[in-house]
CSV table of C-alpha atoms and ligand atoms in Angstrom, one decimal:
chain,number,residue,atom,x,y,z
A,250,MET,CA,13.4,-56.8,15.2
A,251,ARG,CA,15.2,-58.6,12.3
A,252,ALA,CA,18.7,-57.5,11.2
A,253,PHE,CA,18.8,-55.1,8.3
A,254,THR,CA,21.3,-52.9,6.4
A,255,TYR,CA,20.9,-49.2,6.0
A,256,GLU,CA,22.0,-46.4,3.6
A,257,ARG,CA,21.2,-42.7,3.1
A,258,ALA,CA,20.4,-41.9,-0.5
A,259,ALA,CA,21.8,-38.7,-2.1
A,260,SER,CA,19.2,-38.2,-4.9
A,261,PRO,CA,15.8,-39.5,-5.9
A,262,ALA,CA,17.4,-41.6,-8.7
A,263,ASP,CA,19.8,-43.1,-6.2
A,264,ALA,CA,17.1,-43.9,-3.8
A,265,ALA,CA,14.8,-45.6,-6.4
A,266,GLY,CA,17.9,-47.4,-7.9
A,267,ALA,CA,18.9,-48.7,-4.5
A,268,ILE,CA,15.5,-50.2,-3.9
A,269,ALA,CA,15.4,-51.8,-7.4
A,270,THR,CA,18.8,-53.5,-6.9
A,271,ARG,CA,18.2,-54.9,-3.4
A,272,GLN,CA,15.6,-57.7,-2.8
A,273,GLY,CA,13.5,-56.8,0.2
A,274,ALA,CA,14.6,-53.1,0.4
A,275,LYS,CA,12.3,-50.4,1.5
A,276,PHE,CA,12.3,-46.6,1.7
A,277,ILE,CA,12.3,-45.0,5.2
A,278,ALA,CA,11.3,-41.4,5.8
A,279,GLY,CA,10.3,-40.3,9.3
A,280,GLY,CA,10.1,-43.9,10.4
A,281,THR,CA,7.1,-43.4,12.7
A,282,ASN,CA,5.1,-46.2,11.1
A,283,LEU,CA,7.7,-48.4,9.5
A,284,LEU,CA,9.9,-48.8,12.6
A,285,ASP,CA,6.9,-49.8,14.7
A,286,LEU,CA,6.0,-52.4,12.1
A,287,MET,CA,9.6,-53.7,12.0
A,288,LYS,CA,9.7,-54.0,15.8
A,289,LEU,CA,6.6,-56.3,15.6
A,290,GLU,CA,8.1,-58.1,12.6
A,291,ILE,CA,5.1,-57.3,10.5
A,292,GLU,CA,7.4,-55.5,8.1
A,293,THR,CA,10.8,-57.3,7.6
A,294,PRO,CA,12.9,-55.2,5.1
A,295,THR,CA,16.4,-56.5,4.6
A,296,HIS,CA,17.7,-53.1,3.7
A,297,LEU,CA,16.5,-49.5,4.4
A,298,VAL,CA,17.0,-46.6,2.0
A,299,ASP,CA,16.7,-43.4,4.0
A,300,VAL,CA,15.3,-40.6,1.9
A,301,GLN,CA,15.8,-37.8,4.4
A,302,ASP,CA,18.7,-36.2,2.5
A,303,LEU,CA,17.0,-35.9,-0.9
A,304,GLY,CA,16.2,-32.2,-0.6
A,305,LEU,CA,12.5,-32.8,-1.3
A,306,ASP,CA,11.3,-30.7,1.6
A,307,ASP,CA,10.1,-27.5,0.0
A,308,ILE,CA,6.6,-26.1,-0.6
A,309,GLU,CA,6.5,-24.2,-3.9
A,310,GLU,CA,3.9,-22.3,-5.9
A,311,THR,CA,2.9,-24.0,-9.1
A,312,GLU,CA,2.3,-22.1,-12.4
A,313,ASP,CA,-1.5,-22.4,-12.1
A,314,GLY,CA,-1.7,-21.0,-8.6
A,315,GLY,CA,-1.6,-24.3,-6.7
A,316,LEU,CA,1.2,-25.8,-4.5
A,317,ARG,CA,3.8,-28.5,-4.9
A,318,ILE,CA,4.6,-30.1,-1.6
A,319,GLY,CA,7.9,-32.0,-1.4
A,320,THR,CA,7.5,-35.6,-0.1
A,321,LEU,CA,9.8,-34.8,2.9
A,322,VAL,CA,7.8,-31.8,4.2
A,323,THR,CA,6.8,-32.7,7.7
A,324,ASN,CA,3.2,-32.8,8.8
A,325,THR,CA,4.0,-29.9,11.2
A,326,ALA,CA,5.5,-27.7,8.4
A,327,LEU,CA,2.7,-28.5,6.0
A,328,ALA,CA,0.0,-27.7,8.5
A,329,ALA,CA,1.7,-24.4,9.5
A,330,HIS,CA,2.5,-23.1,6.0
A,331,PRO,CA,0.9,-19.7,5.4
A,332,ARG,CA,-0.5,-20.6,2.0
A,333,VAL,CA,-1.9,-23.9,3.3
A,334,ARG,CA,-3.5,-22.2,6.3
A,335,ARG,CA,-5.0,-19.4,4.1
A,336,ASP,CA,-6.1,-21.3,1.0
A,337,TYR,CA,-6.3,-25.0,1.9
A,338,GLY,CA,-7.5,-24.8,5.5
A,339,VAL,CA,-9.1,-28.2,5.4
A,340,LEU,CA,-5.6,-29.7,5.0
A,341,THR,CA,-4.3,-27.9,8.0
A,342,ARG,CA,-7.3,-29.0,10.1
A,343,ALA,CA,-7.0,-32.6,9.0
A,344,ILE,CA,-3.3,-32.8,9.8
A,345,VAL,CA,-3.5,-31.3,13.2
A,346,ALA,CA,-6.4,-33.7,14.0
A,347,GLY,CA,-3.9,-36.5,13.6
A,348,ALA,CA,-1.3,-38.2,15.8
A,349,SER,CA,0.6,-35.9,18.3
A,350,GLY,CA,2.9,-32.9,18.0
A,351,GLN,CA,6.0,-35.0,18.3
A,352,LEU,CA,4.8,-37.5,15.7
A,353,ARG,CA,3.8,-34.7,13.3
A,354,ASN,CA,7.3,-33.2,13.6
A,355,LYS,CA,8.8,-36.4,12.2
A,356,ALA,CA,6.0,-37.7,9.9
A,357,THR,CA,6.5,-36.8,6.3
A,358,THR,CA,4.0,-36.1,3.5
A,359,GLY,CA,4.9,-39.3,1.5
A,360,GLY,CA,5.2,-41.5,4.6
A,361,ASN,CA,1.8,-40.2,5.9
A,362,LEU,CA,0.1,-41.2,2.6
A,363,LEU,CA,1.6,-44.7,2.9
A,364,GLN,CA,0.9,-45.4,6.5
A,365,ARG,CA,-0.7,-48.8,7.0
A,366,THR,CA,-4.0,-49.8,8.4
A,367,ARG,CA,-4.6,-49.8,12.2
A,368,CYS,CA,-6.8,-53.0,12.1
A,369,PRO,CA,-6.0,-54.6,15.5
A,370,TYR,CA,-5.6,-58.1,14.0
A,371,PHE,CA,-3.0,-56.7,11.5
A,372,TYR,CA,-0.9,-55.8,14.5
A,373,ASP,CA,-1.3,-59.2,16.2
A,374,PRO,CA,1.0,-61.7,14.5
A,375,ASN,CA,-0.9,-64.6,16.2
A,376,MET,CA,-4.1,-63.8,14.3
A,377,PRO,CA,-4.9,-64.7,10.7
A,378,CYS,CA,-4.7,-61.6,8.4
A,379,ASN,CA,-4.8,-61.6,4.6
A,380,LYS,CA,-3.1,-58.3,4.6
A,381,ARG,CA,-0.1,-59.3,6.8
A,382,LYS,CA,0.0,-62.9,5.4
A,383,PRO,CA,-1.8,-63.4,2.1
A,384,GLY,CA,-4.2,-66.3,2.1
A,385,SER,CA,-4.2,-66.8,5.9
A,386,GLY,CA,-7.8,-65.5,6.4
A,387,CYS,CA,-9.3,-62.5,8.1
A,388,ALA,CA,-9.9,-62.5,11.9
A,389,ALA,CA,-11.8,-59.2,11.8
A,390,ILE,CA,-14.7,-60.2,9.6
A,391,ALA,CA,-16.2,-62.5,12.3
A,392,GLY,CA,-14.3,-60.7,15.1
A,393,ALA,CA,-14.2,-57.2,16.7
A,394,SER,CA,-14.9,-54.9,13.7
A,395,ARG,CA,-16.0,-51.7,15.4
A,396,GLN,CA,-13.2,-49.6,14.0
A,397,LEU,CA,-13.2,-51.2,10.6
A,398,GLY,CA,-14.6,-50.4,7.2
A,399,VAL,CA,-18.2,-50.2,6.1
A,400,ILE,CA,-17.7,-49.5,2.4
A,401,GLY,CA,-15.2,-50.4,-0.4
A,402,THR,CA,-14.2,-53.5,1.6
A,403,SER,CA,-14.1,-57.1,0.3
A,404,ASP,CA,-14.6,-60.7,1.5
A,405,LYS,CA,-10.8,-60.8,2.1
A,406,CYS,CA,-10.3,-57.6,4.2
A,407,ILE,CA,-12.5,-55.0,5.9
A,408,ALA,CA,-9.7,-52.7,7.2
A,409,THR,CA,-9.7,-49.0,6.7
A,410,TYR,CA,-7.1,-46.6,5.5
A,411,PRO,CA,-6.4,-44.7,8.8
A,412,GLY,CA,-4.9,-41.4,7.9
A,413,ASP,CA,-6.3,-37.9,8.1
A,414,MET,CA,-4.1,-35.8,5.8
A,415,ALA,CA,-5.1,-37.9,2.7
A,416,VAL,CA,-8.8,-37.3,3.3
A,417,ALA,CA,-8.3,-33.6,2.9
A,418,MET,CA,-6.0,-34.2,-0.1
A,419,ARG,CA,-8.7,-36.4,-1.7
A,420,LEU,CA,-11.2,-33.6,-1.2
A,421,LEU,CA,-8.8,-31.2,-2.9
A,422,ASP,CA,-8.0,-33.5,-5.8
A,423,ALA,CA,-4.3,-33.7,-5.1
A,424,VAL,CA,-1.9,-35.4,-7.4
A,425,VAL,CA,0.9,-37.7,-6.3
A,426,GLU,CA,4.2,-37.3,-8.2
A,427,THR,CA,6.6,-40.2,-8.4
A,428,VAL,CA,9.9,-41.4,-10.0
A,429,LYS,CA,11.0,-45.0,-10.7
A,430,SER,CA,14.5,-46.4,-10.9
A,431,ASN,CA,14.4,-46.2,-14.7
A,432,GLY,CA,13.8,-42.5,-14.4
A,433,GLU,CA,10.1,-42.7,-15.5
A,434,THR,CA,7.9,-40.2,-13.7
A,435,ARG,CA,4.2,-40.4,-13.0
A,436,ALA,CA,1.5,-38.0,-11.8
A,437,ILE,CA,-1.2,-40.1,-10.1
A,438,PRO,CA,-4.5,-38.5,-9.1
A,439,ILE,CA,-5.0,-39.3,-5.4
A,440,ALA,CA,-8.4,-40.8,-6.3
A,441,ASP,CA,-6.5,-43.6,-8.0
A,442,PHE,CA,-3.6,-43.9,-5.5
A,443,HIS,CA,-5.0,-46.1,-2.7
A,444,ARG,CA,-6.5,-49.3,-4.0
A,445,LEU,CA,-9.7,-51.0,-2.9
A,446,TRP,CA,-8.6,-54.2,-1.2
A,447,GLY,CA,-10.3,-56.7,-3.4
A,448,ASP,CA,-8.7,-60.2,-3.4
A,449,THR,CA,-5.2,-58.7,-2.7
A,450,PRO,CA,-5.4,-56.7,0.5
A,451,HIS,CA,-1.6,-56.8,0.9
A,452,ILE,CA,-1.3,-54.5,-2.2
A,453,GLU,CA,-2.5,-51.1,-0.9
A,454,THR,CA,-1.5,-48.6,-3.5
A,455,VAL,CA,-0.7,-48.4,-7.2
A,456,LEU,CA,3.0,-47.7,-6.5
A,457,GLU,CA,5.6,-50.1,-7.8
A,458,PRO,CA,8.2,-51.3,-5.2
A,459,ASP,CA,10.9,-49.1,-6.6
A,460,GLU,CA,8.7,-46.0,-7.0
A,461,LEU,CA,9.5,-43.0,-4.9
A,462,ILE,CA,7.0,-40.4,-4.1
A,463,THR,CA,8.7,-37.0,-4.8
A,464,ALA,CA,5.9,-34.5,-4.2
A,465,VAL,CA,2.1,-34.0,-3.9
A,466,THR,CA,0.6,-31.1,-5.9
A,467,LEU,CA,-2.6,-29.3,-5.0
A,468,PRO,CA,-4.7,-27.6,-7.7
A,469,ARG,CA,-5.6,-23.9,-7.3
A,470,PRO,CA,-7.7,-23.1,-4.2
A,471,LEU,CA,-11.4,-23.7,-4.1
A,472,GLY,CA,-12.4,-20.8,-1.9
A,473,GLY,CA,-15.3,-21.5,0.5
A,474,THR,CA,-15.3,-22.7,4.1
A,475,HIS,CA,-12.8,-25.4,4.9
A,476,LEU,CA,-13.7,-27.8,7.7
A,477,TYR,CA,-12.5,-31.2,9.1
A,478,HIS,CA,-14.5,-32.9,11.9
A,479,LYS,CA,-13.0,-36.1,13.3
A,480,VAL,CA,-14.9,-38.5,15.6
A,481,ARG,CA,-12.7,-40.8,17.7
A,482,ASP,CA,-12.8,-42.8,21.0
A,483,ARG,CA,-10.4,-40.3,22.8
A,484,ARG,CA,-10.2,-36.6,22.2
A,485,SER,CA,-6.5,-36.9,21.1
A,486,TYR,CA,-4.0,-39.4,19.9
A,487,ALA,CA,-6.6,-41.7,18.3
A,488,PHE,CA,-7.5,-42.6,14.8
A,489,ALA,CA,-10.9,-41.7,13.3
A,490,LEU,CA,-14.0,-43.8,13.7
A,491,VAL,CA,-15.4,-41.4,11.1
A,492,SER,CA,-14.0,-38.1,9.8
A,493,VAL,CA,-15.5,-35.6,7.4
A,494,ALA,CA,-13.5,-33.2,5.3
A,495,ALA,CA,-15.5,-30.5,3.5
A,496,VAL,CA,-15.3,-27.3,1.5
A,497,ILE,CA,-18.6,-25.5,1.5
A,498,GLN,CA,-19.4,-22.5,-0.6
A,499,PRO,CA,-21.7,-19.6,0.5
A,500,ASP,CA,-24.6,-20.9,-1.6
A,501,GLY,CA,-24.4,-24.3,0.2
A,502,THR,CA,-22.7,-26.2,-2.7
A,503,GLY,CA,-19.4,-27.9,-2.1
A,504,ARG,CA,-17.4,-31.1,-1.7
A,505,VAL,CA,-17.2,-33.8,1.0
A,506,ALA,CA,-14.8,-36.7,1.7
A,507,PHE,CA,-15.0,-39.2,4.5
A,508,GLY,CA,-12.2,-40.9,6.5
A,509,GLY,CA,-12.2,-44.0,8.8
A,510,VAL,CA,-14.9,-45.8,6.7
A,511,ALA,CA,-13.1,-47.4,3.7
A,512,PRO,CA,-9.8,-48.7,2.4
A,513,ARG,CA,-9.1,-45.2,1.0
A,514,PRO,CA,-10.3,-41.7,1.6
A,515,TRP,CA,-13.9,-42.0,0.6
A,516,ARG,CA,-15.4,-39.5,-1.9
A,517,VAL,CA,-18.3,-40.0,-4.2
A,518,GLU,CA,-18.4,-37.0,-6.6
A,519,ALA,CA,-22.1,-37.7,-7.3
A,520,ALA,CA,-22.9,-37.2,-3.6
A,521,ASP,CA,-21.3,-33.7,-3.6
A,522,ALA,CA,-24.1,-32.4,-5.8
A,523,LEU,CA,-26.6,-33.3,-3.0
A,524,LEU,CA,-25.0,-31.1,-0.4
A,525,PRO,CA,-27.6,-28.4,-0.7
A,526,GLN,CA,-30.2,-31.0,0.3
A,527,GLY,CA,-28.4,-31.8,3.5
A,528,ALA,CA,-26.4,-34.5,5.2
A,529,LYS,CA,-28.8,-37.4,4.8
A,530,ALA,CA,-29.0,-37.0,1.1
A,531,VAL,CA,-25.2,-36.9,0.8
A,532,VAL,CA,-24.6,-39.9,3.1
A,533,ASP,CA,-27.4,-42.0,1.5
A,534,ARG,CA,-25.6,-41.5,-1.8
A,535,ALA,CA,-22.0,-41.8,-0.6
A,536,PHE,CA,-22.8,-45.0,1.4
A,537,ALA,CA,-25.3,-46.6,-1.0
A,538,ASP,CA,-23.2,-49.7,-1.5
A,539,ALA,CA,-22.1,-50.0,2.2
A,540,ARG,CA,-21.7,-53.5,3.7
A,541,PRO,CA,-21.2,-52.8,7.4
A,542,THR,CA,-20.9,-55.4,10.1
A,543,GLU,CA,-23.1,-55.5,13.1
A,544,ASP,CA,-20.3,-53.9,15.1
A,545,ASN,CA,-19.7,-51.0,12.9
A,546,ALA,CA,-23.1,-50.2,11.3
A,547,PHE,CA,-23.2,-47.2,13.6
A,548,LYS,CA,-20.6,-45.5,11.4
A,549,ILE,CA,-23.2,-44.6,8.7
A,550,PRO,CA,-25.5,-42.6,11.0
A,551,LEU,CA,-22.4,-41.2,12.7
A,552,ALA,CA,-21.1,-40.0,9.3
A,553,GLU,CA,-24.5,-38.3,8.7
A,554,ARG,CA,-24.4,-36.6,12.1
A,555,THR,CA,-20.8,-35.5,11.6
A,556,LEU,CA,-21.6,-34.1,8.2
A,557,ALA,CA,-24.7,-32.3,9.6
A,558,GLY,CA,-22.4,-30.7,12.2
A,559,VAL,CA,-20.0,-29.6,9.4
A,560,ILE,CA,-22.8,-28.1,7.4
A,561,ALA,CA,-24.2,-26.3,10.4
A,562,GLU,CA,-20.7,-24.9,11.2
A,563,ALA,CA,-20.3,-23.7,7.6
A,564,ARG,CA,-23.6,-21.8,7.8
A,565,SER,CA,-22.8,-20.2,11.2
B,155,FAD,C1,0.8,-43.4,18.2
B,155,FAD,C2,0.5,-42.9,16.8
B,155,FAD,C3,-0.7,-42.2,16.5
B,155,FAD,C4,-0.9,-41.8,15.2
B,155,FAD,N1,-2.1,-41.1,15.0
B,155,FAD,C5,-2.4,-40.7,13.7
B,155,FAD,C6,-3.6,-40.1,13.4
B,155,FAD,O1,-4.4,-39.8,14.2
B,155,FAD,N2,-3.8,-39.7,12.1
B,155,FAD,C7,-2.9,-39.9,11.1
B,155,FAD,O2,-3.1,-39.6,9.9
B,155,FAD,N3,-1.8,-40.6,11.3
B,155,FAD,C8,-1.5,-41.0,12.6
B,155,FAD,N4,-0.3,-41.6,12.9
B,155,FAD,C9,0.5,-42.1,11.8
B,155,FAD,C10,1.6,-41.1,11.4
B,155,FAD,O3,1.0,-40.0,10.9
B,155,FAD,C11,2.4,-41.9,10.4
B,155,FAD,O4,3.2,-42.8,11.1
B,155,FAD,C12,3.4,-41.0,9.6
B,155,FAD,O5,2.7,-40.0,8.9
B,155,FAD,C13,4.2,-41.8,8.6
B,155,FAD,O6,5.2,-40.9,8.1
B,155,FAD,P1,6.7,-41.3,8.1
B,155,FAD,O7,7.4,-40.2,7.4
B,155,FAD,O8,7.2,-41.5,9.5
B,155,FAD,O9,6.7,-42.6,7.3
B,155,FAD,P2,7.6,-43.9,7.5
B,155,FAD,O10,7.2,-44.7,8.7
B,155,FAD,O11,9.1,-43.6,7.3
B,155,FAD,O12,7.2,-44.7,6.2
B,155,FAD,C14,5.9,-45.2,6.0
B,155,FAD,C15,5.8,-46.0,4.7
B,155,FAD,O13,6.0,-45.1,3.6
B,155,FAD,C16,7.1,-45.5,2.8
B,155,FAD,N5,7.7,-44.3,2.3
B,155,FAD,C17,8.0,-43.2,3.1
B,155,FAD,N6,8.4,-42.2,2.3
B,155,FAD,C18,8.3,-42.6,1.0
B,155,FAD,C19,8.4,-42.0,-0.3
B,155,FAD,N7,8.9,-40.8,-0.4
B,155,FAD,N8,8.2,-42.8,-1.4
B,155,FAD,C20,7.8,-44.0,-1.3
B,155,FAD,N9,7.6,-44.7,-0.1
B,155,FAD,C21,7.8,-44.0,1.0
B,155,FAD,C22,8.0,-46.4,3.7
B,155,FAD,O14,8.7,-47.3,3.0
B,155,FAD,C23,6.9,-47.0,4.6
B,155,FAD,O15,6.4,-48.1,3.9
B,155,FAD,C24,0.0,-42.1,14.2
B,155,FAD,C25,1.2,-42.8,14.4
B,155,FAD,C26,1.4,-43.2,15.7
B,155,FAD,C27,2.7,-44.0,16.0
B,156,SF4,S1,-9.5,-56.7,8.1
B,156,SF4,FE1,-7.8,-56.8,6.8
B,156,SF4,S2,-6.1,-56.1,8.1
B,156,SF4,FE2,-7.8,-56.7,9.4
B,156,SF4,S3,-7.5,-58.9,9.9
B,156,SF4,FE3,-8.8,-58.8,8.1
B,156,SF4,S4,-7.3,-59.0,6.4
B,156,SF4,FE4,-6.1,-58.4,8.2
């Protein structure tokens, strides 16, 4: 690990200001992703601004009946919150399908949204990787791509966004709230938050370097049956090959989002309308532009079977 300096910020403005004034500085929250990447020297921040003392760890009701989740709310606290369990069950289910109890105790809402891909070549500094080292090439495209993306990918990078929580947040139309060092605030719909890789796979979100996530808001509840099915190589402690988040209403209408298949949680609103026609109709529409590799083409029929299981569970 490279040497770095460290400070604990006392307010969101201090934290954003400290990043803006130090070249190579980064925020650190739970540290469960960033520290691993620093040990491998994939991330080499010169200065860490710890955001744990910012007091952004409450979950509050919003005026329209939704919830505002402070960025430092841990995954454990969010999944266990009574309003989340009652009204946003898909979020609880997605969070507890991720990582381990110990990791969820440390992992924060903002940090979880910003976790980096699990492409094996990204984690191997000896291999070319356009995301780790822009312009160096992509070892995965002609390599072992079983875990990687089938849609929304590019000729430069076929990695996936690996998280679970964000798939449920995308389904629920969450909004990411931020503040920059100049005090400017933004409310970014989660649909626009994670970028498609395109020619610049090292730029993963629309955040500016000095932009701090302060909260995530959820709109008022949708009702219906909330489900999250995650298919992985081991029953626990593994990232999704494919996951399906869904809210299904008693008449069979609803919404669907997929994880483990694309650079961001994958939802095609036009496909939601096809839910009453069944899993094949939804997946045919949601994956119409897919460009799978030979290794990972199985993810598309797997997404269909996983969604069929979700629909069957909602009916039972
Ligand atoms: C073994 C293992 C298994 C895992 N399995 C899963 C899994 O199955 N599913 C899953 O979803 N996740 C999984 N994870 C990932 C884990 O959930 C993430 O590491 C965690 O959520 C990151 O949160 P953190 O608070 O520790 O972030 P950190 O590591 O502190 O930060 C991550 C990134 O976010 C930035 N950041 C943090 N907070 C802010 C903020 N407020 N504003 C702006 N930038 C910020 C940091 O600069 C850094 O770039 C796993 C992790 C491990 C180590
Ligand atoms: S798929 Fe993306 S992350 Fe993986 S090696 Fe290629 S460029 Fe790197």
